[in-house]
PDB file of C-alpha atoms in Angstrom:
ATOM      1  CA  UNK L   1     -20.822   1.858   8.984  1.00  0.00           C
ATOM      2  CA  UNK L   2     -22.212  -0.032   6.117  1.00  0.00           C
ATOM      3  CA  UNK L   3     -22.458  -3.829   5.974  1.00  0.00           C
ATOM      4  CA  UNK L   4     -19.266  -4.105   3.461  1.00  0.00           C
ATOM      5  CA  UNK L   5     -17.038  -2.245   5.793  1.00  0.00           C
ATOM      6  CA  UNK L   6     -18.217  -4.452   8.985  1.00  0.00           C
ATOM      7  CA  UNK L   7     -17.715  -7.198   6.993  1.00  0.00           C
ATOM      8  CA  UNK L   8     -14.074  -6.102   5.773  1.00  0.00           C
ATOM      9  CA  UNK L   9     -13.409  -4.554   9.385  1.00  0.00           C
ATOM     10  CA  UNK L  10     -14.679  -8.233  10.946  1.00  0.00           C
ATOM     11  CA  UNK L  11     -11.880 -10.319   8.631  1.00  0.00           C
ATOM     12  CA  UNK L  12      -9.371  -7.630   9.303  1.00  0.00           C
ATOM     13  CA  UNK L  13      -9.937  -8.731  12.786  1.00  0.00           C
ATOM     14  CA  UNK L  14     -10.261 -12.598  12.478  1.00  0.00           C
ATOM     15  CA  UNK L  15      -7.084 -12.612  10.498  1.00  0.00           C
ATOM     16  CA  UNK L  16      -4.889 -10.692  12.853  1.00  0.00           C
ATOM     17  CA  UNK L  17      -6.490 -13.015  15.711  1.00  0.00           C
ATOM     18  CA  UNK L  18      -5.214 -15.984  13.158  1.00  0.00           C
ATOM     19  CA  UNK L  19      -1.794 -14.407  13.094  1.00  0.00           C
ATOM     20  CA  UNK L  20      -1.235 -14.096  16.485  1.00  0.00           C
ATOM     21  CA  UNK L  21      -2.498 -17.633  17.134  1.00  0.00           C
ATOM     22  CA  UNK L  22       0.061 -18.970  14.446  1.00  0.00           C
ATOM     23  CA  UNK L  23       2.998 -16.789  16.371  1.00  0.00           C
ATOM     24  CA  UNK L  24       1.645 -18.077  19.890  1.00  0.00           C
ATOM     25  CA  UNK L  25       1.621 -21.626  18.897  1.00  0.00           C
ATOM     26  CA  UNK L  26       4.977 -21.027  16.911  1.00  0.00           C
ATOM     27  CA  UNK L  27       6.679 -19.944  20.192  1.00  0.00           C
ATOM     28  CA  UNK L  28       5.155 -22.377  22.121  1.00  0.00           C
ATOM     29  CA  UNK L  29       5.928 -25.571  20.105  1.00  0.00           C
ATOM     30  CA  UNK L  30       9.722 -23.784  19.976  1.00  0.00           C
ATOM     31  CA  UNK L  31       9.935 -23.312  23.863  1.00  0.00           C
ATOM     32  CA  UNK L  32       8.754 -27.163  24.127  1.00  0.00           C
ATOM     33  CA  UNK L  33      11.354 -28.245  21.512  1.00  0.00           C
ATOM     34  CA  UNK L  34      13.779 -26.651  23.437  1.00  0.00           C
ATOM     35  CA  UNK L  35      13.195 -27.742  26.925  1.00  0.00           C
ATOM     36  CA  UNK L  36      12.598 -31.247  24.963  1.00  0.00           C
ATOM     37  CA  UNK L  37      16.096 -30.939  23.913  1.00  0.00           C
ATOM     38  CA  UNK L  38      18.013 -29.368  26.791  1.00  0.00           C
ATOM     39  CA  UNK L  39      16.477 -32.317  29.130  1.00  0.00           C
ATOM     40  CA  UNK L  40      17.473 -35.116  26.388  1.00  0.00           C
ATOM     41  CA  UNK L  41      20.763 -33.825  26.235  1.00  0.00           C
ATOM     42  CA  UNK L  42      21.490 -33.335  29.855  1.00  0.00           C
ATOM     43  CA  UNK L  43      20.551 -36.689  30.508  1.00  0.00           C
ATOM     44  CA  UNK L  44      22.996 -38.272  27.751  1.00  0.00           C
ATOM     45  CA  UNK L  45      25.357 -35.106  26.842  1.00  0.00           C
ATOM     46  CA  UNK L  46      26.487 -37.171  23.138  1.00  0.00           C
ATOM     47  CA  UNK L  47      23.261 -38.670  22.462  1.00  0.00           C
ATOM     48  CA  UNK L  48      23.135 -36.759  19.258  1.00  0.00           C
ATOM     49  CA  UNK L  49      26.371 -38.972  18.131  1.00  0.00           C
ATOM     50  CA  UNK L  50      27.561 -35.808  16.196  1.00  0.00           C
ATOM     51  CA  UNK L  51      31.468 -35.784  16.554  1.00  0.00           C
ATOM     52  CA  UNK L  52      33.805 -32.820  14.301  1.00  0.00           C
ATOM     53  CA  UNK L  53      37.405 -33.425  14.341  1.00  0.00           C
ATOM     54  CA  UNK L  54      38.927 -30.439  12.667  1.00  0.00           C
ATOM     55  CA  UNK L  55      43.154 -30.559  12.301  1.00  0.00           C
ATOM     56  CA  UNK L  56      45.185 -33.362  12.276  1.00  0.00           C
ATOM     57  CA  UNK L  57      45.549 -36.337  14.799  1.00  0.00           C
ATOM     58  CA  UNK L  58      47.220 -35.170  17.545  1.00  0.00           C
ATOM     59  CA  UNK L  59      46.779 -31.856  17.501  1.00  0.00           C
ATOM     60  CA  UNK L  60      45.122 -29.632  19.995  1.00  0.00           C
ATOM     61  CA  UNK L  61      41.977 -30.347  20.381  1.00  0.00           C
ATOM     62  CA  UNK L  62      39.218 -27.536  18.763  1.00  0.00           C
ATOM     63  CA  UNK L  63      36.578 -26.196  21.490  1.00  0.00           C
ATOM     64  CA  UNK L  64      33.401 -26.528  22.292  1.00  0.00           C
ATOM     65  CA  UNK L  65      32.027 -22.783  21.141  1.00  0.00           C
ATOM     66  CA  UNK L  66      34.390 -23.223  17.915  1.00  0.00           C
ATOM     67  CA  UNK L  67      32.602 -26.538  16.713  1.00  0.00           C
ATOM     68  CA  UNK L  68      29.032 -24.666  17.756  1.00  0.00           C
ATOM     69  CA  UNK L  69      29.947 -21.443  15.917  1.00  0.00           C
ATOM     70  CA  UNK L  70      31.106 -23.611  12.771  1.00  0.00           C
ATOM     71  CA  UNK L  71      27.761 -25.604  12.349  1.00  0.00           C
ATOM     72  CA  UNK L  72      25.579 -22.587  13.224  1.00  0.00           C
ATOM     73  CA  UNK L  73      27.555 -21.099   9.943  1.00  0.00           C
ATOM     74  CA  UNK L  74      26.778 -24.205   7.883  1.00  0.00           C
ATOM     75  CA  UNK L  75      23.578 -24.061   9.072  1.00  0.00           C
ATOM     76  CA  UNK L  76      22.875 -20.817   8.211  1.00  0.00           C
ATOM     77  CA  UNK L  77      24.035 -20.835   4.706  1.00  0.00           C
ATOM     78  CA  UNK L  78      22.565 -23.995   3.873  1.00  0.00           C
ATOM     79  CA  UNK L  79      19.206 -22.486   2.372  1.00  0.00           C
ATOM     80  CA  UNK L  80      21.190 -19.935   0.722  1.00  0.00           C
ATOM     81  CA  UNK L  81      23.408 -22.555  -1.444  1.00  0.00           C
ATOM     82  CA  UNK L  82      19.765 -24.848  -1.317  1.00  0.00           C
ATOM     83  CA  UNK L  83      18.002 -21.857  -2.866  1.00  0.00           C
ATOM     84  CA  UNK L  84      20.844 -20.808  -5.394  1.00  0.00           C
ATOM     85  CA  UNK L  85      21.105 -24.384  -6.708  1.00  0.00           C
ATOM     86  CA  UNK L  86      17.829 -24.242  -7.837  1.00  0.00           C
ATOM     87  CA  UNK L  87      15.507 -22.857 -10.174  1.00  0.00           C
ATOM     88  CA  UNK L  88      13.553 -20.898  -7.975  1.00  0.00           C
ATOM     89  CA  UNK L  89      15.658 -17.826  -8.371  1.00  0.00           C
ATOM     90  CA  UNK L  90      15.574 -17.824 -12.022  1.00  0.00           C
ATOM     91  CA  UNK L  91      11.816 -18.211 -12.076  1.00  0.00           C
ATOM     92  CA  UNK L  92      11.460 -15.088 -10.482  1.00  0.00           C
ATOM     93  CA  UNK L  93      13.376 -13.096 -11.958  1.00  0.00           C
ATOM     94  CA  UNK L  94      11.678 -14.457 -15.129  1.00  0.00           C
ATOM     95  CA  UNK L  95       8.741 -13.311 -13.622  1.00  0.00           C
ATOM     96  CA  UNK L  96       9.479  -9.859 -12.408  1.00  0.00           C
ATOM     97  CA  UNK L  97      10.538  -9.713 -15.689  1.00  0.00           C
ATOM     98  CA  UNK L  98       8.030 -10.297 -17.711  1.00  0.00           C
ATOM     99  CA  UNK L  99       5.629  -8.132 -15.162  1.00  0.00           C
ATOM    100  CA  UNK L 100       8.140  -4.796 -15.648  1.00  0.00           C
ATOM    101  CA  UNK L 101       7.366  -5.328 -19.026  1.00  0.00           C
ATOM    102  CA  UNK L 102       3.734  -5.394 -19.181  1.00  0.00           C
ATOM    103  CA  UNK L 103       4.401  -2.033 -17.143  1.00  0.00           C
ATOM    104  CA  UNK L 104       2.870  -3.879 -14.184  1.00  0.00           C
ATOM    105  CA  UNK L 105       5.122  -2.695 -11.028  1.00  0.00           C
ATOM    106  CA  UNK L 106       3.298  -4.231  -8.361  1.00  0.00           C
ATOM    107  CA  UNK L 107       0.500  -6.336  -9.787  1.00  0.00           C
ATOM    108  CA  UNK L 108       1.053  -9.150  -9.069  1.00  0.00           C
ATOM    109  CA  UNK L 109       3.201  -8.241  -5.550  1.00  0.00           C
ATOM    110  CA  UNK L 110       6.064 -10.057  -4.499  1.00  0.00           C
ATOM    111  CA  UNK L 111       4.605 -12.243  -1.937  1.00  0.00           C
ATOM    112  CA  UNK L 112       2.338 -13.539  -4.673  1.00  0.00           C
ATOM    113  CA  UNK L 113       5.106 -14.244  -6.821  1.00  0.00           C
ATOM    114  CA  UNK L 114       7.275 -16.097  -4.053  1.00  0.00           C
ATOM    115  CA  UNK L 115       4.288 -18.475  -3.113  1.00  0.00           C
TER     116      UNK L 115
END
Protein backbone atom coordinates (compact mmCIF):
# COMPACT_ATOMS: atom_id res chain seq x y z
CA UNK A 1 0.00 0.00 0.00
CA UNK A 2 1.29 3.41 -0.68
CA UNK A 3 1.59 6.14 1.95
CA UNK A 4 -1.70 8.08 0.56
CA UNK A 5 -3.85 5.06 0.93
CA UNK A 6 -2.49 4.31 4.67
CA UNK A 7 -3.04 7.64 5.30
CA UNK A 8 -6.75 7.68 3.83
CA UNK A 9 -7.27 3.99 5.24
CA UNK A 10 -5.87 5.43 8.91
CA UNK A 11 -8.73 8.49 8.95
CA UNK A 12 -11.25 6.09 7.58
CA UNK A 13 -10.51 4.35 10.76
CA UNK A 14 -10.13 7.25 13.32
CA UNK A 15 -13.40 8.63 12.11
CA UNK A 16 -15.51 5.55 12.44
CA UNK A 17 -13.74 5.13 16.02
CA UNK A 18 -15.08 9.00 16.46
CA UNK A 19 -18.53 7.88 15.43
CA UNK A 20 -18.93 5.21 17.57
CA UNK A 21 -17.58 7.21 20.52
CA UNK A 22 -20.24 10.02 19.74
CA UNK A 23 -23.12 7.06 19.63
CA UNK A 24 -21.58 5.44 22.93
CA UNK A 25 -21.54 8.61 24.80
CA UNK A 26 -25.00 9.56 23.15
CA UNK A 27 -26.56 6.41 24.71
CA UNK A 28 -24.91 6.73 27.73
CA UNK A 29 -25.72 10.38 28.68
CA UNK A 30 -29.54 9.16 27.47
CA UNK A 31 -29.59 6.02 29.82
CA UNK A 32 -28.33 8.52 32.73
CA UNK A 33 -31.03 11.10 31.82
CA UNK A 34 -33.39 8.55 32.11
CA UNK A 35 -32.62 6.80 35.28
CA UNK A 36 -32.05 10.66 36.43
CA UNK A 37 -35.60 11.13 35.64
CA UNK A 38 -37.41 7.92 36.58
CA UNK A 39 -35.72 8.31 40.25
CA UNK A 40 -36.79 12.20 40.42
CA UNK A 41 -40.11 11.35 39.53
CA UNK A 42 -40.67 8.38 41.71
CA UNK A 43 -39.64 10.25 44.54
CA UNK A 44 -42.19 13.28 43.89
CA UNK A 45 -44.64 11.70 41.08
CA UNK A 46 -45.91 15.78 40.07
CA UNK A 47 -42.69 17.37 40.54
CA UNK A 48 -42.75 18.36 36.94
CA UNK A 49 -45.99 20.64 37.90
CA UNK A 50 -47.33 19.82 34.34
CA UNK A 51 -51.21 19.46 34.74
CA UNK A 52 -53.70 18.99 31.15
CA UNK A 53 -57.29 19.30 31.78
CA UNK A 54 -58.94 18.41 28.53
CA UNK A 55 -63.17 18.67 28.56
CA UNK A 56 -65.15 20.58 30.65
CA UNK A 57 -65.35 20.81 34.56
CA UNK A 58 -66.91 17.99 35.69
CA UNK A 59 -66.53 15.74 33.25
CA UNK A 60 -64.80 12.43 33.29
CA UNK A 61 -61.63 12.72 33.93
CA UNK A 62 -59.00 12.00 30.66
CA UNK A 63 -56.25 9.16 31.46
CA UNK A 64 -53.04 8.88 32.11
CA UNK A 65 -51.79 7.15 28.55
CA UNK A 66 -54.29 9.73 26.74
CA UNK A 67 -52.50 12.93 28.23
CA UNK A 68 -48.92 10.96 27.44
CA UNK A 69 -49.97 10.03 23.88
CA UNK A 70 -51.24 13.78 23.33
CA UNK A 71 -47.88 15.53 24.32
CA UNK A 72 -45.72 12.86 22.65
CA UNK A 73 -47.87 14.16 19.40
CA UNK A 74 -47.13 17.81 20.18
CA UNK A 75 -43.89 16.92 20.76
CA UNK A 76 -43.28 15.31 17.79
CA UNK A 77 -44.60 17.83 15.44
CA UNK A 78 -43.12 20.65 17.08
CA UNK A 79 -39.86 20.76 14.80
CA UNK A 80 -41.96 20.14 11.91
CA UNK A 81 -44.23 23.47 12.40
CA UNK A 82 -40.54 25.05 13.98
CA UNK A 83 -38.91 24.13 10.67
CA UNK A 84 -41.88 25.17 8.30
CA UNK A 85 -42.14 28.59 9.98
CA UNK A 86 -38.92 29.37 8.95
CA UNK A 87 -36.74 30.15 6.24
CA UNK A 88 -34.72 27.25 6.25
CA UNK A 89 -36.89 25.37 3.86
CA UNK A 90 -36.98 28.00 1.33
CA UNK A 91 -33.22 28.39 1.40
CA UNK A 92 -32.85 25.09 0.24
CA UNK A 93 -34.86 24.73 -2.14
CA UNK A 94 -33.29 28.00 -3.42
CA UNK A 95 -30.31 26.18 -3.34
CA UNK A 96 -31.05 22.90 -4.96
CA UNK A 97 -32.26 25.14 -7.28
CA UNK A 98 -29.84 27.06 -8.37
CA UNK A 99 -27.36 23.77 -8.28
CA UNK A 100 -29.95 21.76 -10.91
CA UNK A 101 -29.32 24.59 -12.89
CA UNK A 102 -25.70 24.82 -13.12
CA UNK A 103 -26.33 21.01 -14.11
CA UNK A 104 -24.64 20.19 -10.80
CA UNK A 105 -26.76 17.04 -9.37
CA UNK A 106 -24.79 16.22 -6.50
CA UNK A 107 -22.02 18.76 -6.09
CA UNK A 108 -22.49 20.18 -3.54
CA UNK A 109 -24.49 16.96 -1.67
CA UNK A 110 -27.27 17.40 0.49
CA UNK A 111 -25.65 17.10 3.78
CA UNK A 112 -23.49 20.02 2.72
CA UNK A 113 -26.34 21.99 1.87
CA UNK A 114 -28.35 21.23 5.22
CA UNK A 115 -25.28 22.26 7.45
Amino acid sequence: MTGAAQRAAGFQRAAARRRYGVLLASVIGMLMASALMSTALAAAPNSLGLSIEVGKPGAVPVADALKIILMLTALALAPGILIAMTSFTRTIIVLSMIRHGFGMQDTPPNLVLLS
